mmCIF file of C-alpha atoms in Angstrom:
data_model
loop_
_atom_site.group_PDB
_atom_site.id
_atom_site.type_symbol
_atom_site.label_atom_id
_atom_site.label_comp_id
_atom_site.label_asym_id
_atom_site.label_seq_id
_atom_site.Cartn_x
_atom_site.Cartn_y
_atom_site.Cartn_z
ATOM 1 C CA MET A 1 -18.409 -1.017 -6.776
ATOM 2 C CA ILE A 2 -15.664 -1.953 -4.340
ATOM 3 C CA VAL A 3 -12.837 0.523 -3.832
ATOM 4 C CA ILE A 4 -9.309 -0.716 -3.210
ATOM 5 C CA LEU A 5 -7.187 1.665 -1.165
ATOM 6 C CA ASP A 6 -3.676 1.513 -2.594
ATOM 7 C CA ASN A 7 -1.124 1.155 0.191
ATOM 8 C CA GLY A 8 1.704 0.595 -2.292
ATOM 9 C CA GLY A 9 1.621 -3.198 -2.270
ATOM 10 C CA GLN A 10 2.825 -5.231 -5.204
ATOM 11 C CA TYR A 11 -0.526 -7.032 -5.565
ATOM 12 C CA VAL A 12 -2.936 -4.073 -5.609
ATOM 13 C CA HIS A 13 -3.631 -4.505 -9.338
ATOM 14 C CA ARG A 14 -4.074 -8.234 -8.780
ATOM 15 C CA ILE A 15 -6.890 -7.506 -6.307
ATOM 16 C CA HIS A 16 -8.584 -5.348 -8.956
ATOM 17 C CA ARG A 17 -8.156 -8.066 -11.589
ATOM 18 C CA SER A 18 -9.451 -10.802 -9.253
ATOM 19 C CA LEU A 19 -12.625 -8.806 -8.585
ATOM 20 C CA LYS A 20 -13.014 -8.234 -12.333
ATOM 21 C CA TYR A 21 -12.861 -12.021 -12.908
ATOM 22 C CA LEU A 22 -15.693 -12.363 -10.371
ATOM 23 C CA GLY A 23 -17.742 -9.746 -12.261
ATOM 24 C CA VAL A 24 -17.502 -7.211 -9.441
ATOM 25 C CA PRO A 25 -16.684 -3.643 -10.473
ATOM 26 C CA SER A 26 -13.803 -2.099 -8.549
ATOM 27 C CA LYS A 27 -11.536 0.900 -8.614
ATOM 28 C CA ILE A 28 -8.072 1.489 -7.155
ATOM 29 C CA ILE A 29 -7.878 4.796 -5.298
ATOM 30 C CA PRO A 30 -5.102 6.527 -3.316
ATOM 31 C CA ASN A 31 -4.972 5.629 0.361
ATOM 32 C CA THR A 32 -5.144 9.351 1.094
ATOM 33 C CA THR A 33 -8.737 9.532 -0.179
ATOM 34 C CA PRO A 34 -10.924 10.919 2.642
ATOM 35 C CA LEU A 35 -13.736 8.751 3.968
ATOM 36 C CA THR A 36 -16.269 11.507 3.189
ATOM 37 C CA GLU A 37 -15.306 11.293 -0.485
ATOM 38 C CA ILE A 38 -15.622 7.499 -0.492
ATOM 39 C CA GLU A 39 -18.979 7.450 1.277
ATOM 40 C CA SER A 40 -20.429 10.269 -0.806
ATOM 41 C CA ASN A 41 -20.335 7.916 -3.814
ATOM 42 C CA GLY A 42 -23.516 5.876 -3.459
ATOM 43 C CA ASP A 43 -22.200 3.185 -5.825
ATOM 44 C CA ILE A 44 -19.513 2.027 -3.373
ATOM 45 C CA LYS A 45 -20.528 -1.136 -1.505
ATOM 46 C CA GLY A 46 -17.243 -2.082 0.180
ATOM 47 C CA ILE A 47 -13.600 -1.205 0.816
ATOM 48 C CA ILE A 48 -10.453 -3.296 0.524
ATOM 49 C CA LEU A 49 -7.309 -2.046 2.265
ATOM 50 C CA SER A 50 -4.427 -3.410 0.205
ATOM 51 C CA GLY A 51 -1.084 -4.645 1.372
ATOM 52 C CA GLY A 52 2.001 -2.483 1.224
ATOM 53 C CA PRO A 53 5.550 -2.048 2.412
ATOM 54 C CA ASN A 54 5.174 0.771 4.911
ATOM 55 C CA ILE A 55 2.727 1.108 7.781
ATOM 56 C CA GLU A 56 3.548 4.793 8.258
ATOM 57 C CA LYS A 57 2.348 5.641 4.745
ATOM 58 C CA ALA A 58 -0.847 3.696 5.346
ATOM 59 C CA ARG A 59 -1.874 5.143 8.715
ATOM 60 C CA GLN A 60 -4.432 7.444 7.058
ATOM 61 C CA CYS A 61 -6.512 4.275 6.525
ATOM 62 C CA VAL A 62 -7.088 4.110 10.300
ATOM 63 C CA ASP A 63 -9.878 6.720 10.089
ATOM 64 C CA ILE A 64 -11.590 4.702 7.366
ATOM 65 C CA ALA A 65 -11.289 1.449 9.330
ATOM 66 C CA LEU A 66 -12.765 3.062 12.430
ATOM 67 C CA ASN A 67 -15.511 5.179 10.936
ATOM 68 C CA THR A 68 -16.906 3.690 7.758
ATOM 69 C CA LYS A 69 -20.271 1.966 7.706
ATOM 70 C CA LEU A 70 -19.183 -0.037 4.632
ATOM 71 C CA PRO A 71 -17.796 -3.575 4.818
ATOM 72 C CA ILE A 72 -13.985 -3.711 4.896
ATOM 73 C CA LEU A 73 -11.463 -6.387 3.992
ATOM 74 C CA GLY A 74 -7.860 -5.712 4.993
ATOM 75 C CA ILE A 75 -5.218 -7.753 3.191
ATOM 76 C CA CYS A 76 -1.728 -8.163 4.715
ATOM 77 C CA LEU A 77 -0.801 -4.587 5.725
ATOM 78 C CA GLY A 78 -4.507 -3.681 5.499
ATOM 79 C CA HIS A 79 -5.200 -6.437 8.046
ATOM 80 C CA GLN A 80 -2.554 -4.953 10.344
ATOM 81 C CA ILE A 81 -3.996 -1.438 9.942
ATOM 82 C CA ILE A 82 -7.396 -2.701 11.087
ATOM 83 C CA ALA A 83 -5.781 -4.299 14.138
ATOM 84 C CA LEU A 84 -3.954 -1.067 15.020
ATOM 85 C CA ALA A 85 -7.051 1.059 14.458
ATOM 86 C CA TYR A 86 -9.023 -0.943 17.013
ATOM 87 C CA GLY A 87 -6.271 -1.215 19.631
ATOM 88 C CA GLY A 88 -4.568 -4.463 18.648
ATOM 89 C CA GLU A 89 -0.824 -4.955 18.401
ATOM 90 C CA ILE A 90 1.423 -5.750 15.467
ATOM 91 C CA GLY A 91 5.070 -6.718 15.456
ATOM 92 C CA ARG A 92 7.793 -8.613 13.666
ATOM 93 C CA ALA A 93 6.930 -12.165 12.722
ATOM 94 C CA GLU A 94 8.996 -14.905 14.311
ATOM 95 C CA ALA A 95 9.396 -16.615 10.930
ATOM 96 C CA GLU A 96 9.785 -13.918 8.279
ATOM 97 C CA GLU A 97 8.986 -15.429 4.928
ATOM 98 C CA TYR A 98 7.083 -14.967 1.712
ATOM 99 C CA ALA A 99 5.838 -18.409 0.813
ATOM 100 C CA LEU A 100 2.964 -20.838 0.623
ATOM 101 C CA THR A 101 1.617 -21.466 4.088
ATOM 102 C CA GLU A 102 -0.946 -23.957 5.339
ATOM 103 C CA ILE A 103 -3.952 -22.034 6.687
ATOM 104 C CA TYR A 104 -6.271 -23.604 9.268
ATOM 105 C CA VAL A 105 -9.791 -22.188 9.447
ATOM 106 C CA ASP A 106 -10.896 -21.905 13.080
ATOM 107 C CA GLU A 107 -14.293 -20.396 12.344
ATOM 108 C CA GLU A 108 -16.027 -20.356 8.989
ATOM 109 C CA ASP A 109 -18.007 -17.132 9.516
ATOM 110 C CA ASP A 110 -18.973 -15.331 6.271
ATOM 111 C CA LEU A 111 -15.435 -15.127 4.900
ATOM 112 C CA PHE A 112 -14.635 -18.846 4.751
ATOM 113 C CA LYS A 113 -17.963 -20.276 3.532
ATOM 114 C CA ASN A 114 -17.341 -23.129 1.041
ATOM 115 C CA VAL A 115 -13.630 -23.136 1.931
ATOM 116 C CA PRO A 116 -12.051 -26.266 3.461
ATOM 117 C CA LYS A 117 -10.783 -26.202 7.052
ATOM 118 C CA LYS A 118 -7.220 -26.407 5.667
ATOM 119 C CA PHE A 119 -5.809 -24.824 2.500
ATOM 120 C CA LYS A 120 -2.584 -23.356 1.131
ATOM 121 C CA ALA A 121 -2.181 -19.590 0.802
ATOM 122 C CA TRP A 122 0.511 -17.184 -0.319
ATOM 123 C CA ALA A 123 1.478 -15.327 2.812
ATOM 124 C CA SER A 124 3.784 -12.481 3.587
ATOM 125 C CA HIS A 125 5.059 -12.718 7.143
ATOM 126 C CA LYS A 126 7.399 -9.871 7.869
ATOM 127 C CA ASP A 127 5.041 -8.188 10.314
ATOM 128 C CA GLU A 128 1.858 -9.657 11.724
ATOM 129 C CA VAL A 129 -0.943 -9.092 14.198
ATOM 130 C CA LYS A 130 0.400 -10.170 17.588
ATOM 131 C CA LYS A 131 -2.715 -9.351 19.632
ATOM 132 C CA ILE A 132 -6.200 -8.962 18.211
ATOM 133 C CA PRO A 133 -8.253 -5.969 19.287
ATOM 134 C CA LYS A 134 -11.124 -6.209 21.724
ATOM 135 C CA ASN A 135 -14.359 -7.107 19.891
ATOM 136 C CA PHE A 136 -12.498 -9.166 17.265
ATOM 137 C CA LYS A 137 -12.254 -12.916 16.896
ATOM 138 C CA ILE A 138 -9.681 -15.078 15.116
ATOM 139 C CA LEU A 139 -11.041 -16.880 12.064
ATOM 140 C CA ALA A 140 -7.856 -18.659 10.891
ATOM 141 C CA HIS A 141 -4.258 -19.375 11.888
ATOM 142 C CA SER A 142 -1.147 -21.093 10.532
ATOM 143 C CA ASP A 143 1.821 -22.851 12.096
ATOM 144 C CA ILE A 144 3.795 -19.596 11.973
ATOM 145 C CA CYS A 145 1.072 -16.998 12.606
ATOM 146 C CA LYS A 146 -1.694 -17.067 15.217
ATOM 147 C CA VAL A 147 -3.846 -14.480 13.395
ATOM 148 C CA GLU A 148 -4.068 -15.323 9.691
ATOM 149 C CA ALA A 149 -7.633 -13.980 9.626
ATOM 150 C CA MET A 150 -9.873 -12.057 12.006
ATOM 151 C CA LYS A 151 -13.288 -10.409 12.080
ATOM 152 C CA HIS A 152 -14.957 -7.718 14.135
ATOM 153 C CA MET A 153 -17.711 -9.335 16.213
ATOM 154 C CA SER A 154 -20.462 -6.880 15.274
ATOM 155 C CA LYS A 155 -19.254 -4.961 12.195
ATOM 156 C CA PRO A 156 -18.534 -6.331 8.695
ATOM 157 C CA ILE A 157 -14.778 -5.800 9.102
ATOM 158 C CA TYR A 158 -12.376 -8.594 8.138
ATOM 159 C CA GLY A 159 -8.616 -8.921 7.921
ATOM 160 C CA VAL A 160 -6.386 -11.581 6.372
ATOM 161 C CA GLN A 161 -2.611 -11.798 6.671
ATOM 162 C CA PHE A 162 -2.351 -13.922 3.518
ATOM 163 C CA HIS A 163 -3.106 -12.884 -0.074
ATOM 164 C CA PRO A 164 -6.407 -14.282 -1.429
ATOM 165 C CA GLU A 165 -5.927 -12.356 -4.675
ATOM 166 C CA VAL A 166 -2.962 -14.364 -6.002
ATOM 167 C CA ALA A 167 -3.226 -17.608 -7.970
ATOM 168 C CA HIS A 168 -1.031 -19.503 -5.462
ATOM 169 C CA THR A 169 -3.752 -19.185 -2.792
ATOM 170 C CA GLU A 170 -6.194 -22.064 -2.920
ATOM 171 C CA TYR A 171 -9.812 -20.875 -2.685
ATOM 172 C CA GLY A 172 -8.672 -17.252 -2.845
ATOM 173 C CA SER A 173 -11.378 -16.323 -5.338
ATOM 174 C CA GLU A 174 -13.962 -18.000 -3.075
ATOM 175 C CA ILE A 175 -12.764 -15.882 -0.132
ATOM 176 C CA LEU A 176 -12.986 -12.699 -2.221
ATOM 177 C CA LYS A 177 -16.413 -13.777 -3.480
ATOM 178 C CA ASN A 178 -17.551 -14.275 0.124
ATOM 179 C CA PHE A 179 -16.444 -10.742 0.990
ATOM 180 C CA CYS A 180 -18.313 -9.439 -2.060
ATOM 181 C CA LYS A 181 -21.439 -11.250 -0.818
ATOM 182 C CA VAL A 182 -21.083 -9.398 2.500
ATOM 183 C CA CYS A 183 -21.040 -6.206 0.387
ATOM 184 C CA GLY A 184 -24.347 -7.181 -1.231
ATOM 185 C CA TYR A 185 -23.222 -8.865 -4.457
ATOM 186 C CA GLU A 186 -24.976 -12.028 -5.594
ATOM 187 C CA PHE A 187 -23.381 -14.807 -7.586
#
């Protein structure tokens, strides 16, 4: 099972539904759930940190991002939480918009296998990662955001600024499937 930490984003149920379409069991849990409780459940294979409107109400996810041994995918705000947890910087986007954005894959890595080097994604750019943390690398960018996707260099920790869970994002289900493969699921 993959747990989705609910940071109050409008698409949290869409993440759950997208995983269901892939045949991957998932459960939405409060973002206040302690890491010990998550890791004590032997059925949990990965964690998704959802998007949300308020970084202050999501800061409790920092401990999970830093200390879990499970694979993590941060989406939008979840991506920013990962950056903050590891010493990166976030800030206001220069072009604040909620729209389709052209994403350019810089490095395929595990997350972008079978995804073209350029695709359209639904992105929310109010805040964004301005500086990636040490030990992270950029996997994708857009014309308005330098860090559309990143990965920790030695841990299975990924972040995406865009929303792979919505129908507007091309290859979104492939990106989610790739994360599920990192978690040990086979398709």
